[in-house]
Amino acid sequence: MAVLGLRRAYLRASTQQCRYTSSKAGSSFPDPFPLPLSSDVSHESSQDGLDESLLPPPIHRPNETITSLRARLVYQTRKRGTLESDLLLSTFAKENLPKMSEKELREFDKLLDEPDWDIYYWAIDKRQPPKRWEGTELLEKLRLHAKNEGKVVRRMPALDGWAASLSASRGSSRD
């Protein structure tokens, strides 16, 4: 009986300490899962102060054709891992990739090597981009696209002929 009473007292005390409270004023526990644009989120780049030699190098693709580069970039803009980045980058790619030169495509490829949330926050002007991206024409185009001044309802674009163009550029190697 005494053991049962001690057990109840322990459980009561531990649940009172661990009880989650929202991040209202006076709360002793911060929100463990803050929303991306909330004031609890740091607006510093995730790479500020990070030694770039610690980052994995991008994959070198010396024999990649322009057609397969475009198709790969379409895929990479659709499969980032966060819906916000997927929607923003895939609609940007749909509008801009067909018009981009090879140099612009390579620059966009380098941008996609950056972390998702950094790209997103740079695009919506919530974070200052690092010097390597500050003032670039590509980032300015992405910011203009993110502003959506035309108030266009955006949805994930259809793949259209991208998959067909990629398989045609590779030839029929599945025979």
PDB file of C-alpha atoms in Angstrom:
ATOM      1  CA  MET A   1       0.000   0.000   0.000  1.00  0.00           C
ATOM      2  CA  ALA A   2       2.825   2.393   0.927  1.00  0.00           C
ATOM      3  CA  VAL A   3       4.616   1.484  -2.323  1.00  0.00           C
ATOM      4  CA  LEU A   4       1.492   2.322  -4.316  1.00  0.00           C
ATOM      5  CA  GLY A   5       1.218   5.715  -2.572  1.00  0.00           C
ATOM      6  CA  LEU A   6       4.878   6.513  -3.312  1.00  0.00           C
ATOM      7  CA  ARG A   7       4.429   5.466  -6.929  1.00  0.00           C
ATOM      8  CA  ARG A   8       1.409   7.781  -7.359  1.00  0.00           C
ATOM      9  CA  ALA A   9       3.263  10.689  -5.734  1.00  0.00           C
ATOM     10  CA  TYR A  10       6.264  10.127  -8.015  1.00  0.00           C
ATOM     11  CA  LEU A  11       4.093   9.940 -11.137  1.00  0.00           C
ATOM     12  CA  ARG A  12       2.181  13.073 -10.145  1.00  0.00           C
ATOM     13  CA  ALA A  13       5.412  15.029  -9.565  1.00  0.00           C
ATOM     14  CA  SER A  14       7.075  13.829 -12.763  1.00  0.00           C
ATOM     15  CA  THR A  15       4.042  14.561 -14.949  1.00  0.00           C
ATOM     16  CA  GLN A  16       3.752  18.059 -13.495  1.00  0.00           C
ATOM     17  CA  GLN A  17       7.396  18.745 -14.333  1.00  0.00           C
ATOM     18  CA  CYS A  18       7.217  17.291 -17.833  1.00  0.00           C
ATOM     19  CA  ARG A  19       3.822  18.698 -18.763  1.00  0.00           C
ATOM     20  CA  TYR A  20       4.214  20.644 -21.949  1.00  0.00           C
ATOM     21  CA  THR A  21       3.075  24.240 -21.931  1.00  0.00           C
ATOM     22  CA  SER A  22       2.797  26.372 -25.028  1.00  0.00           C
ATOM     23  CA  SER A  23       5.258  29.175 -25.621  1.00  0.00           C
ATOM     24  CA  LYS A  24       3.008  31.835 -24.039  1.00  0.00           C
ATOM     25  CA  ALA A  25       4.465  34.562 -21.899  1.00  0.00           C
ATOM     26  CA  GLY A  26       5.613  33.103 -18.619  1.00  0.00           C
ATOM     27  CA  SER A  27       6.113  29.610 -20.018  1.00  0.00           C
ATOM     28  CA  SER A  28       9.169  27.832 -18.710  1.00  0.00           C
ATOM     29  CA  PHE A  29       9.449  25.466 -21.703  1.00  0.00           C
ATOM     30  CA  PRO A  30      10.168  26.722 -25.230  1.00  0.00           C
ATOM     31  CA  ASP A  31       8.249  25.230 -28.131  1.00  0.00           C
ATOM     32  CA  PRO A  32      10.276  22.196 -29.302  1.00  0.00           C
ATOM     33  CA  PHE A  33       8.758  22.423 -32.810  1.00  0.00           C
ATOM     34  CA  PRO A  34       8.449  26.115 -33.743  1.00  0.00           C
ATOM     35  CA  LEU A  35       6.836  27.026 -37.043  1.00  0.00           C
ATOM     36  CA  PRO A  36       9.333  28.086 -39.735  1.00  0.00           C
ATOM     37  CA  LEU A  37       8.470  31.806 -39.731  1.00  0.00           C
ATOM     38  CA  SER A  38       7.819  32.187 -35.990  1.00  0.00           C
ATOM     39  CA  SER A  39       9.875  34.532 -33.845  1.00  0.00           C
ATOM     40  CA  ASP A  40      11.403  31.507 -32.069  1.00  0.00           C
ATOM     41  CA  VAL A  41      13.341  30.555 -35.201  1.00  0.00           C
ATOM     42  CA  SER A  42      16.766  32.077 -35.688  1.00  0.00           C
ATOM     43  CA  HIS A  43      17.030  33.996 -38.922  1.00  0.00           C
ATOM     44  CA  GLU A  44      20.735  33.367 -39.266  1.00  0.00           C
ATOM     45  CA  SER A  45      21.882  31.130 -42.076  1.00  0.00           C
ATOM     46  CA  SER A  46      22.511  27.545 -41.054  1.00  0.00           C
ATOM     47  CA  GLN A  47      25.933  27.913 -42.642  1.00  0.00           C
ATOM     48  CA  ASP A  48      27.010  31.118 -40.881  1.00  0.00           C
ATOM     49  CA  GLY A  49      30.336  30.456 -39.239  1.00  0.00           C
ATOM     50  CA  LEU A  50      30.452  26.969 -40.745  1.00  0.00           C
ATOM     51  CA  ASP A  51      33.734  25.811 -42.223  1.00  0.00           C
ATOM     52  CA  GLU A  52      32.857  25.059 -45.847  1.00  0.00           C
ATOM     53  CA  SER A  53      35.522  22.368 -46.014  1.00  0.00           C
ATOM     54  CA  LEU A  54      33.271  20.298 -43.727  1.00  0.00           C
ATOM     55  CA  LEU A  55      30.435  20.282 -46.275  1.00  0.00           C
ATOM     56  CA  PRO A  56      30.307  17.367 -48.708  1.00  0.00           C
ATOM     57  CA  PRO A  57      31.481  18.358 -52.179  1.00  0.00           C
ATOM     58  CA  PRO A  58      28.878  18.456 -54.950  1.00  0.00           C
ATOM     59  CA  ILE A  59      28.852  15.527 -57.356  1.00  0.00           C
ATOM     60  CA  HIS A  60      30.949  16.272 -60.426  1.00  0.00           C
ATOM     61  CA  ARG A  61      29.134  15.306 -63.657  1.00  0.00           C
ATOM     62  CA  PRO A  62      31.579  16.000 -66.518  1.00  0.00           C
ATOM     63  CA  ASN A  63      29.645  14.329 -69.366  1.00  0.00           C
ATOM     64  CA  GLU A  64      26.155  15.548 -68.497  1.00  0.00           C
ATOM     65  CA  THR A  65      24.245  16.949 -71.459  1.00  0.00           C
ATOM     66  CA  ILE A  66      22.205  20.144 -71.208  1.00  0.00           C
ATOM     67  CA  THR A  67      19.001  18.131 -71.685  1.00  0.00           C
ATOM     68  CA  SER A  68      19.780  15.756 -68.837  1.00  0.00           C
ATOM     69  CA  LEU A  69      20.982  18.681 -66.682  1.00  0.00           C
ATOM     70  CA  ARG A  70      17.622  20.419 -67.162  1.00  0.00           C
ATOM     71  CA  ALA A  71      15.724  17.201 -66.414  1.00  0.00           C
ATOM     72  CA  ARG A  72      17.799  16.588 -63.276  1.00  0.00           C
ATOM     73  CA  LEU A  73      17.224  20.145 -62.078  1.00  0.00           C
ATOM     74  CA  VAL A  74      13.472  19.732 -62.596  1.00  0.00           C
ATOM     75  CA  TYR A  75      13.582  16.595 -60.457  1.00  0.00           C
ATOM     76  CA  GLN A  76      15.747  18.229 -57.778  1.00  0.00           C
ATOM     77  CA  THR A  77      13.420  21.225 -57.508  1.00  0.00           C
ATOM     78  CA  ARG A  78      10.428  18.923 -56.985  1.00  0.00           C
ATOM     79  CA  LYS A  79      12.023  16.576 -54.429  1.00  0.00           C
ATOM     80  CA  ARG A  80      13.732  18.874 -51.931  1.00  0.00           C
ATOM     81  CA  GLY A  81      12.124  17.511 -48.803  1.00  0.00           C
ATOM     82  CA  THR A  82      10.045  20.494 -47.720  1.00  0.00           C
ATOM     83  CA  LEU A  83       6.807  21.436 -49.433  1.00  0.00           C
ATOM     84  CA  GLU A  84       7.629  25.141 -49.271  1.00  0.00           C
ATOM     85  CA  SER A  85      10.911  24.679 -51.120  1.00  0.00           C
ATOM     86  CA  ASP A  86       9.398  22.166 -53.537  1.00  0.00           C
ATOM     87  CA  LEU A  87       6.605  24.527 -54.553  1.00  0.00           C
ATOM     88  CA  LEU A  88       8.763  27.629 -54.790  1.00  0.00           C
ATOM     89  CA  LEU A  89      11.644  26.023 -56.678  1.00  0.00           C
ATOM     90  CA  SER A  90       9.573  23.801 -58.982  1.00  0.00           C
ATOM     91  CA  THR A  91       7.369  26.683 -60.162  1.00  0.00           C
ATOM     92  CA  PHE A  92      10.490  28.824 -60.619  1.00  0.00           C
ATOM     93  CA  ALA A  93      12.094  26.022 -62.639  1.00  0.00           C
ATOM     94  CA  LYS A  94       8.972  25.570 -64.775  1.00  0.00           C
ATOM     95  CA  GLU A  95       9.049  29.255 -65.744  1.00  0.00           C
ATOM     96  CA  ASN A  96      12.802  29.778 -66.068  1.00  0.00           C
ATOM     97  CA  LEU A  97      14.716  26.571 -66.883  1.00  0.00           C
ATOM     98  CA  PRO A  98      13.761  26.463 -70.583  1.00  0.00           C
ATOM     99  CA  LYS A  99      15.183  29.992 -71.062  1.00  0.00           C
ATOM    100  CA  MET A 100      18.389  29.523 -69.045  1.00  0.00           C
ATOM    101  CA  SER A 101      21.802  29.298 -70.659  1.00  0.00           C
ATOM    102  CA  GLU A 102      24.236  26.555 -69.681  1.00  0.00           C
ATOM    103  CA  LYS A 103      26.061  28.959 -67.351  1.00  0.00           C
ATOM    104  CA  GLU A 104      22.786  29.888 -65.611  1.00  0.00           C
ATOM    105  CA  LEU A 105      21.825  26.219 -65.320  1.00  0.00           C
ATOM    106  CA  ARG A 106      25.166  25.428 -63.653  1.00  0.00           C
ATOM    107  CA  GLU A 107      24.665  28.340 -61.244  1.00  0.00           C
ATOM    108  CA  PHE A 108      21.142  27.097 -60.407  1.00  0.00           C
ATOM    109  CA  ASP A 109      22.632  23.630 -59.845  1.00  0.00           C
ATOM    110  CA  LYS A 110      25.074  25.142 -57.317  1.00  0.00           C
ATOM    111  CA  LEU A 111      22.213  26.959 -55.582  1.00  0.00           C
ATOM    112  CA  LEU A 112      20.371  23.658 -55.178  1.00  0.00           C
ATOM    113  CA  ASP A 113      23.381  22.305 -53.248  1.00  0.00           C
ATOM    114  CA  GLU A 114      22.494  24.737 -50.434  1.00  0.00           C
ATOM    115  CA  PRO A 115      20.212  23.633 -47.557  1.00  0.00           C
ATOM    116  CA  ASP A 116      16.471  23.842 -48.267  1.00  0.00           C
ATOM    117  CA  TRP A 117      15.554  26.265 -45.528  1.00  0.00           C
ATOM    118  CA  ASP A 118      18.425  28.602 -46.398  1.00  0.00           C
ATOM    119  CA  ILE A 119      17.267  28.827 -50.020  1.00  0.00           C
ATOM    120  CA  TYR A 120      13.689  29.370 -48.880  1.00  0.00           C
ATOM    121  CA  TYR A 121      14.561  32.114 -46.386  1.00  0.00           C
ATOM    122  CA  TRP A 122      16.860  33.853 -48.894  1.00  0.00           C
ATOM    123  CA  ALA A 123      14.082  33.756 -51.487  1.00  0.00           C
ATOM    124  CA  ILE A 124      11.464  35.276 -49.183  1.00  0.00           C
ATOM    125  CA  ASP A 125      13.968  37.819 -47.795  1.00  0.00           C
ATOM    126  CA  LYS A 126      13.909  36.546 -44.218  1.00  0.00           C
ATOM    127  CA  ARG A 127      17.658  35.882 -44.123  1.00  0.00           C
ATOM    128  CA  GLN A 128      20.651  37.594 -45.586  1.00  0.00           C
ATOM    129  CA  PRO A 129      22.342  35.313 -48.143  1.00  0.00           C
ATOM    130  CA  PRO A 130      26.075  34.635 -47.865  1.00  0.00           C
ATOM    131  CA  LYS A 131      28.437  36.723 -49.968  1.00  0.00           C
ATOM    132  CA  ARG A 132      28.644  34.056 -52.671  1.00  0.00           C
ATOM    133  CA  TRP A 133      24.908  34.505 -53.408  1.00  0.00           C
ATOM    134  CA  GLU A 134      24.356  38.116 -52.408  1.00  0.00           C
ATOM    135  CA  GLY A 135      23.338  40.259 -55.389  1.00  0.00           C
ATOM    136  CA  THR A 136      23.359  37.429 -57.941  1.00  0.00           C
ATOM    137  CA  GLU A 137      20.890  37.692 -60.798  1.00  0.00           C
ATOM    138  CA  LEU A 138      19.620  34.170 -60.109  1.00  0.00           C
ATOM    139  CA  LEU A 139      18.724  34.920 -56.487  1.00  0.00           C
ATOM    140  CA  GLU A 140      17.071  38.199 -57.510  1.00  0.00           C
ATOM    141  CA  LYS A 141      14.910  36.314 -60.036  1.00  0.00           C
ATOM    142  CA  LEU A 142      14.020  33.758 -57.363  1.00  0.00           C
ATOM    143  CA  ARG A 143      13.087  36.548 -54.929  1.00  0.00           C
ATOM    144  CA  LEU A 144      10.891  38.200 -57.544  1.00  0.00           C
ATOM    145  CA  HIS A 145       9.236  34.838 -58.195  1.00  0.00           C
ATOM    146  CA  ALA A 146       8.677  34.325 -54.450  1.00  0.00           C
ATOM    147  CA  LYS A 147       7.008  37.741 -54.093  1.00  0.00           C
ATOM    148  CA  ASN A 148       4.297  36.538 -56.492  1.00  0.00           C
ATOM    149  CA  GLU A 149       3.204  40.077 -57.290  1.00  0.00           C
ATOM    150  CA  GLY A 150       0.663  38.743 -59.802  1.00  0.00           C
ATOM    151  CA  LYS A 151      -1.029  36.786 -56.972  1.00  0.00           C
ATOM    152  CA  VAL A 152      -0.919  33.610 -59.057  1.00  0.00           C
ATOM    153  CA  VAL A 153      -2.221  30.477 -57.348  1.00  0.00           C
ATOM    154  CA  ARG A 154       0.716  28.114 -57.593  1.00  0.00           C
ATOM    155  CA  ARG A 155       0.587  24.344 -57.711  1.00  0.00           C
ATOM    156  CA  MET A 156       3.236  21.731 -58.304  1.00  0.00           C
ATOM    157  CA  PRO A 157       3.734  21.800 -62.084  1.00  0.00           C
ATOM    158  CA  ALA A 158       3.125  18.725 -64.202  1.00  0.00           C
ATOM    159  CA  LEU A 159       6.203  17.030 -65.621  1.00  0.00           C
ATOM    160  CA  ASP A 160       5.019  17.462 -69.234  1.00  0.00           C
ATOM    161  CA  GLY A 161       7.699  16.236 -71.602  1.00  0.00           C
ATOM    162  CA  TRP A 162      10.657  16.358 -69.216  1.00  0.00           C
ATOM    163  CA  ALA A 163      10.690  12.626 -68.556  1.00  0.00           C
ATOM    164  CA  ALA A 164      10.307  11.870 -72.254  1.00  0.00           C
ATOM    165  CA  SER A 165      13.107  14.256 -73.206  1.00  0.00           C
ATOM    166  CA  LEU A 166      15.426  12.683 -70.643  1.00  0.00           C
ATOM    167  CA  SER A 167      14.766   9.142 -71.824  1.00  0.00           C
ATOM    168  CA  ALA A 168      15.203  10.248 -75.448  1.00  0.00           C
ATOM    169  CA  SER A 169      18.553  11.863 -74.630  1.00  0.00           C
ATOM    170  CA  ARG A 170      19.772   8.646 -72.991  1.00  0.00           C
ATOM    171  CA  GLY A 171      18.630   6.451 -75.860  1.00  0.00           C
ATOM    172  CA  SER A 172      16.851   3.171 -75.488  1.00  0.00           C
ATOM    173  CA  SER A 173      19.357   1.414 -73.231  1.00  0.00           C
ATOM    174  CA  ARG A 174      16.700  -0.865 -71.701  1.00  0.00           C
ATOM    175  CA  ASP A 175      16.502  -3.183 -74.707  1.00  0.00           C
TER     176      ASP A 175
END
